[in-house]
Short mmCIF file of C-alpha atoms in Angstrom, two decimals:
data_model
loop_
_atom_site.label_atom_id
_atom_site.label_comp_id
_atom_site.label_asym_id
_atom_site.label_seq_id
_atom_site.Cartn_x
_atom_site.Cartn_y
_atom_site.Cartn_z
CA MET A 1 104.82 23.34 122.71
CA SER A 2 105.21 23.82 126.44
CA ALA A 3 103.36 21.61 128.89
CA PRO A 4 100.26 22.89 130.68
CA SER A 5 101.05 25.24 133.53
CA THR A 6 99.45 26.34 136.75
CA GLU A 7 99.24 29.80 138.22
CA ARG A 8 98.04 30.67 141.67
CA SER A 9 99.05 32.29 144.92
CA ALA A 10 99.78 30.04 147.86
CA CYS A 11 98.76 32.55 150.54
CA GLY A 12 95.41 33.19 152.14
CA SER A 13 92.67 30.68 152.80
CA SER A 14 90.30 28.86 150.49
CA ASP A 15 87.28 30.20 152.38
CA ARG A 16 88.33 33.86 151.88
CA GLN A 17 88.69 34.78 155.51
CA ALA A 18 90.18 38.19 154.69
CA LEU A 19 87.19 39.12 152.53
CA ARG A 20 84.81 37.85 155.22
CA ARG A 21 86.35 40.40 157.61
CA CYS A 22 85.10 43.16 155.31
CA VAL A 23 81.64 42.02 154.18
CA GLY A 24 78.70 40.50 156.02
CA VAL A 25 77.48 38.30 153.18
CA ASP A 26 78.84 35.07 151.77
CA PRO A 27 81.76 35.76 149.40
CA ASP A 28 79.87 34.14 146.51
CA VAL A 29 76.90 36.43 147.14
CA PHE A 30 79.24 39.42 147.34
CA ALA A 31 80.84 38.43 144.04
CA ALA A 32 77.50 38.02 142.28
CA GLU A 33 75.54 40.97 143.68
CA HIS A 34 77.99 43.64 144.84
CA TRP A 35 81.47 43.32 143.33
CA GLY A 36 81.77 46.18 140.85
CA ARG A 37 77.98 46.64 140.94
CA ALA A 38 76.49 47.98 144.16
CA PRO A 39 77.56 49.36 147.56
CA LEU A 40 77.21 47.21 150.66
CA PHE A 41 76.96 48.39 154.26
CA THR A 42 77.71 45.80 156.93
CA PRO A 43 77.13 46.52 160.64
CA ALA A 44 79.70 45.35 163.16
CA ALA A 45 77.31 42.70 164.47
CA ASP A 46 77.46 40.89 161.12
CA LEU A 47 81.27 40.78 160.94
CA PRO A 48 83.69 38.38 162.71
CA LYS A 49 85.31 41.11 164.84
CA ALA A 50 86.10 44.81 165.03
CA PHE A 51 89.08 46.39 163.29
CA ASP A 52 91.03 47.80 166.23
CA ASP A 53 93.41 44.84 166.05
CA LEU A 54 94.55 46.25 162.71
CA LEU A 55 95.18 49.83 163.87
CA ASP A 56 94.04 51.97 166.80
CA LEU A 57 94.45 55.61 167.80
CA ALA A 58 97.46 54.91 170.04
CA GLN A 59 99.20 53.23 167.12
CA VAL A 60 98.36 56.20 164.89
CA ASP A 61 100.14 58.41 167.42
CA GLU A 62 103.09 56.04 167.37
CA LEU A 63 103.29 56.18 163.59
CA LEU A 64 103.17 59.97 163.61
CA SER A 65 105.71 60.47 166.37
CA ARG A 66 108.14 57.55 166.70
CA ARG A 67 108.43 55.82 163.32
CA GLY A 68 110.30 58.49 161.36
CA LEU A 69 107.61 58.77 158.69
CA ARG A 70 108.42 60.79 155.60
CA THR A 71 106.26 62.03 152.77
CA PRO A 72 104.38 60.62 150.96
CA PHE A 73 103.38 58.32 153.83
CA LEU A 74 101.39 61.25 155.28
CA ARG A 75 99.01 63.67 153.60
CA VAL A 76 97.11 66.40 155.41
CA ALA A 77 93.85 67.83 154.07
CA ARG A 78 91.44 70.55 155.11
CA ASP A 79 88.19 71.65 153.49
CA GLY A 80 88.83 69.48 150.43
CA SER A 81 92.36 70.73 149.78
CA VAL A 82 95.64 68.91 150.39
CA LEU A 83 98.21 70.95 152.31
CA GLY A 84 101.80 71.32 151.16
CA SER A 85 104.15 68.93 152.94
CA ALA A 86 106.29 71.80 154.23
CA GLN A 87 103.47 72.58 156.65
CA PHE A 88 103.93 69.29 158.53
CA THR A 89 107.56 68.20 157.92
CA ARG A 90 111.04 69.33 158.83
CA GLY A 91 114.59 67.95 158.88
CA GLY A 92 115.26 64.72 160.72
CA GLY A 93 117.94 66.11 163.02
CA VAL A 94 121.38 64.73 163.85
CA GLY A 95 122.19 61.48 162.07
CA ALA A 96 119.14 61.65 159.78
CA ASP A 97 120.04 63.66 156.72
CA VAL A 98 116.49 64.03 155.41
CA ALA A 99 114.43 67.16 154.94
CA ASP A 100 110.89 65.77 154.87
CA GLN A 101 110.41 63.82 158.09
CA VAL A 102 106.96 64.18 159.65
CA ALA A 103 107.07 66.75 162.49
CA ASP A 104 104.77 65.52 165.25
CA ASP A 105 104.24 68.98 166.80
CA LYS A 106 103.23 70.48 163.45
CA VAL A 107 100.84 67.60 162.85
CA ALA A 108 99.31 68.07 166.30
CA ALA A 109 98.66 71.75 165.62
CA LEU A 110 97.09 71.10 162.21
CA PHE A 111 94.89 68.33 163.60
CA ALA A 112 93.73 70.62 166.43
CA GLU A 113 92.75 73.18 163.79
CA GLY A 114 90.52 70.66 161.98
CA SER A 115 92.78 69.00 159.41
CA THR A 116 92.33 65.38 158.37
CA LEU A 117 95.38 63.13 158.46
CA VAL A 118 95.85 60.51 155.75
CA LEU A 119 98.38 57.79 156.50
CA GLN A 120 99.20 56.35 153.10
CA GLY A 121 100.67 53.04 152.03
CA LEU A 122 100.16 51.27 155.35
CA HIS A 123 100.11 47.97 153.44
CA ARG A 124 103.86 48.59 153.06
CA LEU A 125 104.47 49.79 156.61
CA TRP A 126 102.28 48.36 159.40
CA PRO A 127 102.54 44.57 160.07
CA SER A 128 98.85 43.77 160.59
CA LEU A 129 97.92 45.70 157.45
CA ILE A 130 100.71 44.13 155.42
CA ASP A 131 99.12 40.77 156.26
CA LEU A 132 95.56 41.93 155.55
CA ALA A 133 96.53 43.40 152.18
CA GLY A 134 98.33 40.22 151.17
CA ASP A 135 95.40 38.01 152.12
CA LEU A 136 92.86 40.30 150.43
CA ASN A 137 94.97 40.39 147.30
CA THR A 138 94.70 36.61 147.20
CA ASP A 139 90.98 36.51 147.99
CA LEU A 140 90.12 39.16 145.41
CA GLY A 141 92.73 38.50 142.72
CA HIS A 142 93.32 42.26 142.36
CA PRO A 143 96.08 44.46 143.86
CA VAL A 144 95.26 46.11 147.19
CA GLN A 145 96.47 49.21 149.05
CA ILE A 146 95.51 50.47 152.53
CA ASN A 147 95.33 54.04 153.84
CA ALA A 148 94.05 55.37 157.17
CA TYR A 149 91.98 58.54 157.53
CA ILE A 150 91.93 60.28 160.91
CA THR A 151 89.48 63.16 161.17
CA PRO A 152 88.93 65.61 164.05
CA PRO A 153 85.43 65.88 165.56
CA GLN A 154 82.83 67.56 163.35
CA SER A 155 85.31 67.84 160.47
CA GLN A 156 85.40 66.80 156.83
CA GLY A 157 88.61 66.14 154.97
CA PHE A 158 87.35 65.83 151.40
CA SER A 159 84.23 67.02 149.60
CA ALA A 160 82.04 64.67 147.53
CA HIS A 161 84.13 62.80 144.97
CA TYR A 162 84.56 59.37 143.45
CA ASP A 163 87.53 57.03 143.45
CA VAL A 164 88.94 55.21 140.44
CA HIS A 165 89.34 52.04 142.49
CA ASP A 166 86.93 50.02 144.63
CA VAL A 167 87.12 50.61 148.37
CA PHE A 168 86.31 48.84 151.60
CA VAL A 169 85.83 51.33 154.42
CA LEU A 170 86.59 49.78 157.83
CA GLN A 171 85.61 52.02 160.76
CA VAL A 172 88.24 51.73 163.49
CA ALA A 173 87.32 54.41 166.03
CA GLY A 174 84.72 57.11 166.49
CA HIS A 175 81.73 57.73 164.25
CA LYS A 176 81.58 59.15 160.75
CA ARG A 177 78.55 60.02 158.65
CA TRP A 178 78.81 58.78 155.06
CA ARG A 179 76.70 60.06 152.18
CA VAL A 180 76.88 57.99 149.00
CA HIS A 181 75.41 58.93 145.61
CA GLU A 182 75.01 57.12 142.30
CA PRO A 183 77.88 57.51 139.81
CA VAL A 184 78.01 60.29 137.26
CA HIS A 185 80.68 58.35 135.34
CA PRO A 186 80.29 54.60 135.96
CA ASP A 187 83.37 52.38 136.21
CA PRO A 188 85.99 55.12 135.78
CA LEU A 189 89.46 54.12 134.64
CA ARG A 190 92.55 55.30 136.49
CA ASP A 191 93.04 58.21 134.07
CA GLN A 192 89.43 59.39 134.48
CA PRO A 193 89.45 61.18 137.89
CA TRP A 194 86.43 62.86 139.41
CA ALA A 195 87.84 66.32 138.68
CA ASP A 196 87.10 65.65 135.00
CA HIS A 197 83.41 65.64 135.95
CA ALA A 198 83.49 68.19 138.77
CA ALA A 199 80.29 69.99 137.76
CA ALA A 200 78.30 66.76 137.45
CA VAL A 201 79.73 65.51 140.77
CA ALA A 202 78.70 68.71 142.56
CA GLU A 203 75.19 68.53 141.07
CA GLN A 204 74.74 64.86 141.97
CA ALA A 205 76.01 65.46 145.51
CA GLY A 206 73.16 67.90 146.05
CA ARG A 207 70.54 65.24 145.40
CA GLU A 208 69.07 62.62 147.72
CA PRO A 209 71.82 60.14 148.63
CA LEU A 210 71.67 56.45 147.94
CA ILE A 211 73.20 55.82 151.40
CA ASP A 212 73.16 58.20 154.38
CA ARG A 213 74.52 56.37 157.39
CA VAL A 214 76.77 56.89 160.39
CA LEU A 215 79.48 54.25 160.61
CA ALA A 216 80.34 53.12 164.15
CA PRO A 217 83.46 51.21 165.20
CA GLY A 218 83.46 47.78 163.58
CA ASP A 219 81.10 48.76 160.73
CA ALA A 220 82.19 48.31 157.11
CA LEU A 221 81.16 49.80 153.78
CA TYR A 222 82.01 48.59 150.28
CA LEU A 223 81.90 51.08 147.40
CA PRO A 224 82.56 50.17 143.78
CA ARG A 225 84.65 52.69 141.86
CA GLY A 226 82.67 55.64 140.58
CA TYR A 227 80.22 55.95 143.47
CA LEU A 228 80.26 59.47 144.91
CA HIS A 229 80.94 59.76 148.62
CA SER A 230 81.74 62.24 151.35
CA ALA A 231 82.17 61.72 155.08
CA VAL A 232 81.98 63.93 158.18
CA ALA A 233 83.31 62.96 161.62
CA GLN A 234 80.77 63.20 164.39
CA GLY A 235 81.41 64.14 168.04
CA GLU A 236 84.83 62.54 168.51
CA ILE A 237 87.97 61.66 166.57
CA SER A 238 87.10 59.32 163.73
CA ALA A 239 89.55 56.84 162.24
CA HIS A 240 88.86 54.46 159.41
CA LEU A 241 90.87 52.29 157.07
CA THR A 242 90.29 52.56 153.36
CA VAL A 243 91.23 49.39 151.51
CA GLY A 244 91.66 50.44 147.89
CA VAL A 245 91.28 47.66 145.33
CA HIS A 246 93.00 48.46 142.05
CA VAL A 247 90.67 46.39 139.95
CA VAL A 248 91.92 44.83 136.75
CA THR A 249 89.39 45.73 134.06
CA ARG A 250 88.55 44.61 130.55
CA HIS A 251 90.34 47.74 129.45
CA ALA A 252 93.54 46.17 130.80
CA LEU A 253 93.02 43.40 128.25
CA VAL A 254 92.56 46.03 125.56
CA GLU A 255 95.83 47.67 126.60
CA ALA A 256 97.60 44.32 126.47
CA LEU A 257 96.18 43.56 123.04
CA PHE A 258 97.27 46.92 121.68
CA ALA A 259 100.73 46.43 123.13
CA LEU A 260 100.96 43.12 121.27
CA ALA A 261 100.07 44.95 118.06
CA GLY A 262 103.54 46.49 118.21
CA ARG A 263 104.92 43.16 117.01
CA ASP A 264 103.34 43.69 113.58
CA ALA A 265 105.82 45.26 111.15
CA ASP A 266 103.08 46.88 109.04
CA LEU A 267 101.67 48.66 112.09
CA ARG A 268 105.14 50.03 112.86
CA THR A 269 105.43 51.69 109.44
CA SER A 270 106.01 55.45 109.41
CA LEU A 271 103.35 57.80 108.12
CA PRO A 272 104.27 59.70 104.92
CA LEU A 273 106.71 62.58 104.96
CA GLY A 274 104.89 65.90 105.31
CA VAL A 275 101.56 64.45 106.38
CA ASP A 276 99.31 67.02 108.05
CA LEU A 277 98.30 65.31 111.28
CA ALA A 278 95.65 67.98 111.91
CA ASP A 279 93.84 67.21 108.64
CA PRO A 280 91.24 64.42 109.05
CA GLU A 281 91.02 63.95 105.27
CA GLN A 282 94.75 63.25 105.01
CA LEU A 283 94.63 60.87 107.95
CA ALA A 284 91.47 59.03 106.88
CA PRO A 285 93.09 56.48 104.52
CA HIS A 286 95.84 55.73 107.04
CA VAL A 287 93.29 55.27 109.81
CA ALA A 288 91.35 52.86 107.57
CA ASP A 289 94.52 50.87 106.83
CA VAL A 290 95.45 50.68 110.50
CA VAL A 291 91.95 49.56 111.51
CA LYS A 292 92.11 46.77 108.94
CA LEU A 293 95.59 45.67 110.02
CA LEU A 294 94.68 45.91 113.69
CA ALA A 295 91.58 43.78 113.21
CA GLY A 296 93.75 41.02 111.81
CA VAL A 297 96.28 41.25 114.63
CA LEU A 298 93.57 41.18 117.29
CA ALA A 299 91.80 38.25 115.68
CA ASP A 300 95.00 36.21 115.83
CA ALA A 301 95.99 37.25 119.37
CA ASP A 302 97.13 34.42 121.60
CA PRO A 303 95.43 34.54 125.03
CA ALA A 304 98.70 33.27 126.53
CA ASP A 305 100.49 36.42 125.34
CA VAL A 306 97.72 38.61 126.78
CA ALA A 307 97.84 36.72 130.07
CA GLU A 308 101.60 37.20 130.31
CA ARG A 309 101.30 40.99 130.00
CA VAL A 310 98.35 41.32 132.37
CA ARG A 311 99.82 39.11 135.06
CA ARG A 312 103.04 41.11 135.03
CA HIS A 313 100.99 44.15 136.00
CA VAL A 314 98.97 42.31 138.66
CA TRP A 315 101.95 40.53 140.16
CA ALA A 316 103.77 43.84 140.57
CA GLY A 317 100.80 45.36 142.40
CA ASN A 318 101.30 43.64 145.75
CA LEU A 319 104.38 42.38 147.51
CA PRO A 320 104.36 38.88 149.01
CA SER A 321 104.64 38.52 152.76
CA PRO A 322 107.90 39.92 154.17
CA VAL A 323 110.90 37.71 154.83
CA ALA A 324 113.35 38.24 157.68
CA PRO A 325 116.63 38.60 155.76
CA LEU A 326 118.95 37.34 158.51
CA ALA A 327 116.75 34.40 159.50
CA GLN A 328 116.13 33.56 155.84
CA ALA A 329 119.84 33.48 155.02
CA THR A 330 120.52 31.35 158.09
CA ALA A 331 117.77 28.92 157.09
CA ALA A 332 119.13 28.67 153.55
CA ARG A 333 122.56 27.68 154.87
CA GLY A 334 121.29 25.23 157.45
CA ALA A 335 118.34 23.42 155.84
CA GLU A 336 118.61 19.66 156.42
CA ALA A 337 116.34 16.64 156.58
CA GLY A 338 113.54 17.45 158.99
CA THR A 339 113.50 21.19 158.22
CA SER A 340 109.94 22.47 157.74
CA VAL A 341 109.23 25.05 155.04
CA ARG A 342 106.27 26.48 153.18
CA TRP A 343 105.69 28.54 150.06
CA ARG A 344 106.11 32.24 150.77
CA PRO A 345 102.58 33.56 151.41
CA GLY A 346 101.37 35.93 148.72
CA LEU A 347 104.09 35.03 146.22
CA ARG A 348 102.57 34.86 142.75
CA PHE A 349 103.97 32.25 140.42
CA ARG A 350 103.42 30.14 137.35
CA LEU A 351 104.73 26.61 137.03
CA GLY A 352 105.23 25.14 133.58
CA ALA A 353 107.61 23.13 131.45
CA GLU A 354 109.92 23.80 128.54
CA GLY A 355 111.41 20.66 127.05
CA ASP A 356 113.05 18.72 129.84
CA ARG A 357 113.09 21.66 132.26
CA VAL A 358 110.60 22.93 134.81
CA VAL A 359 109.98 26.68 134.55
CA LEU A 360 109.03 28.68 137.63
CA GLU A 361 107.98 32.20 136.68
CA LEU A 362 107.90 34.78 139.48
CA PRO A 363 107.23 38.54 139.60
CA HIS A 364 110.94 39.43 139.45
CA ASN A 365 112.62 36.18 138.55
CA ARG A 366 112.42 33.14 136.30
CA LEU A 367 113.96 29.84 137.33
CA THR A 368 114.55 26.80 135.15
CA LEU A 369 115.10 23.60 137.08
CA PRO A 370 115.49 19.90 136.24
CA SER A 371 112.25 18.11 135.40
CA SER A 372 112.90 15.79 138.34
CA THR A 373 111.92 18.68 140.67
CA SER A 374 108.42 19.04 139.19
CA ALA A 375 106.54 16.94 141.76
CA ALA A 376 108.41 18.55 144.66
CA LEU A 377 107.70 22.07 143.37
CA HIS A 378 104.02 21.34 142.91
CA ARG A 379 103.88 19.95 146.45
CA LEU A 380 105.52 23.06 147.87
CA ALA A 381 103.29 25.33 145.79
CA THR A 382 100.18 24.09 147.58
CA GLY A 383 101.20 26.36 150.45
CA ASP A 384 101.13 23.54 153.00
CA VAL A 385 103.95 23.09 155.50
CA VAL A 386 106.33 20.49 154.04
CA VAL A 387 109.22 18.68 155.73
CA LEU A 388 112.51 18.32 153.89
CA GLY A 389 112.74 14.58 153.40
CA ASP A 390 109.07 14.17 152.49
CA LEU A 391 109.13 15.92 149.11
CA PRO A 392 108.09 13.59 146.29
CA GLY A 393 110.28 12.53 143.39
CA LEU A 394 113.71 13.39 144.82
CA PRO A 395 116.27 11.73 147.06
CA VAL A 396 116.91 13.57 150.32
CA GLU A 397 120.18 15.12 149.13
CA ASP A 398 118.46 16.61 146.05
CA GLN A 399 115.61 17.83 148.25
CA ARG A 400 118.17 19.62 150.41
CA VAL A 401 119.71 21.32 147.35
CA LEU A 402 116.29 22.40 146.07
CA VAL A 403 115.01 23.70 149.41
CA ARG A 404 118.20 25.65 150.09
CA ARG A 405 117.95 27.24 146.65
CA LEU A 406 114.31 28.21 147.19
CA LEU A 407 115.09 29.61 150.63
CA LYS A 408 117.99 31.63 149.26
CA ASP A 409 115.74 33.13 146.56
CA GLY A 410 112.90 33.89 149.01
CA ILE A 411 110.48 31.49 147.32
CA VAL A 412 109.89 29.34 150.39
CA VAL A 413 110.21 30.41 154.04
CA PRO A 414 110.90 28.55 157.27
CA ALA A 415 107.62 27.20 158.66
#
């Protein structure tokens, strides 16, 4: 049997500073009263600071004109419909053999005509939002994405709908009126989009809203998945960030459990030759057998196996903080006594033991190291800045070997 293991991310702060940027209540109160349960509006006065340090209108212009964006990093919508990318892209010109680079002049014309611009995947693209997404991923424990919505005055990009993920709306510039209604399909899964309930959504949107409020710069709004919402820009350009939280649900545990059922040889048995799959009477005895077999498999399921499958999904959802490849390689070659390093922020991991080896499981790697490195690895995994020479349990030369290896693999970074 393997020794007990630990799993945590070493990025972010213990007091959930990233979450506190988005909600005006204590994180414990948010967890108990709002998370997955109820919307929360927070005025700018109740938040640490505004959001224009994350993205502003001048930076939006820079993204659209000087960063060589390609689809799908930009979507354009008008009157609830998404426009084809050919309407706002063209070839990249000499030296850029691409056909779908964002054309700034086309975008300008569409925006002037009332189209909403959606900058997608900014958690992969814009430094301040890469950092925010990483810290929120740690604070929440669920994968995070960030888009920006830029809407012309008196315009609406999308009609009333619901999302299949939770969202934090962070108003960056301008004013936007939000109307929020109770769900018609509570807690939708990712394969249960609002279009499946379009008639009920339209009917609910015509009723008295739960929230009808104009968001000003610095205001924030939290919406659990399933809550209907629509938004209209007021008398100037409106820009807001939507932080989408891809919540891990109980259904994810169900999916993991059913995947584990594939290990059972009896459940992998073929159905009879010539069975009529459209005939419930023919299928009934086979369904009964499978239910009985499945009940046994589920009853004996090992939570460790379920955790392994679920964490693989969660770990893949957010990248750790970026590393500078040239500086990282230089640090790996030159690390000596006195070099300061820290665990790479946002890097998910699990430390355990197998026999006389330490096992470090990572999203895309698995290292086995001598047991003598255990204390040093646990010290590094706290996320604190550590000096080579001060790591416990190893002579300085072995510390140097370990730190260089971890730098080379992008597990620790220069402090």
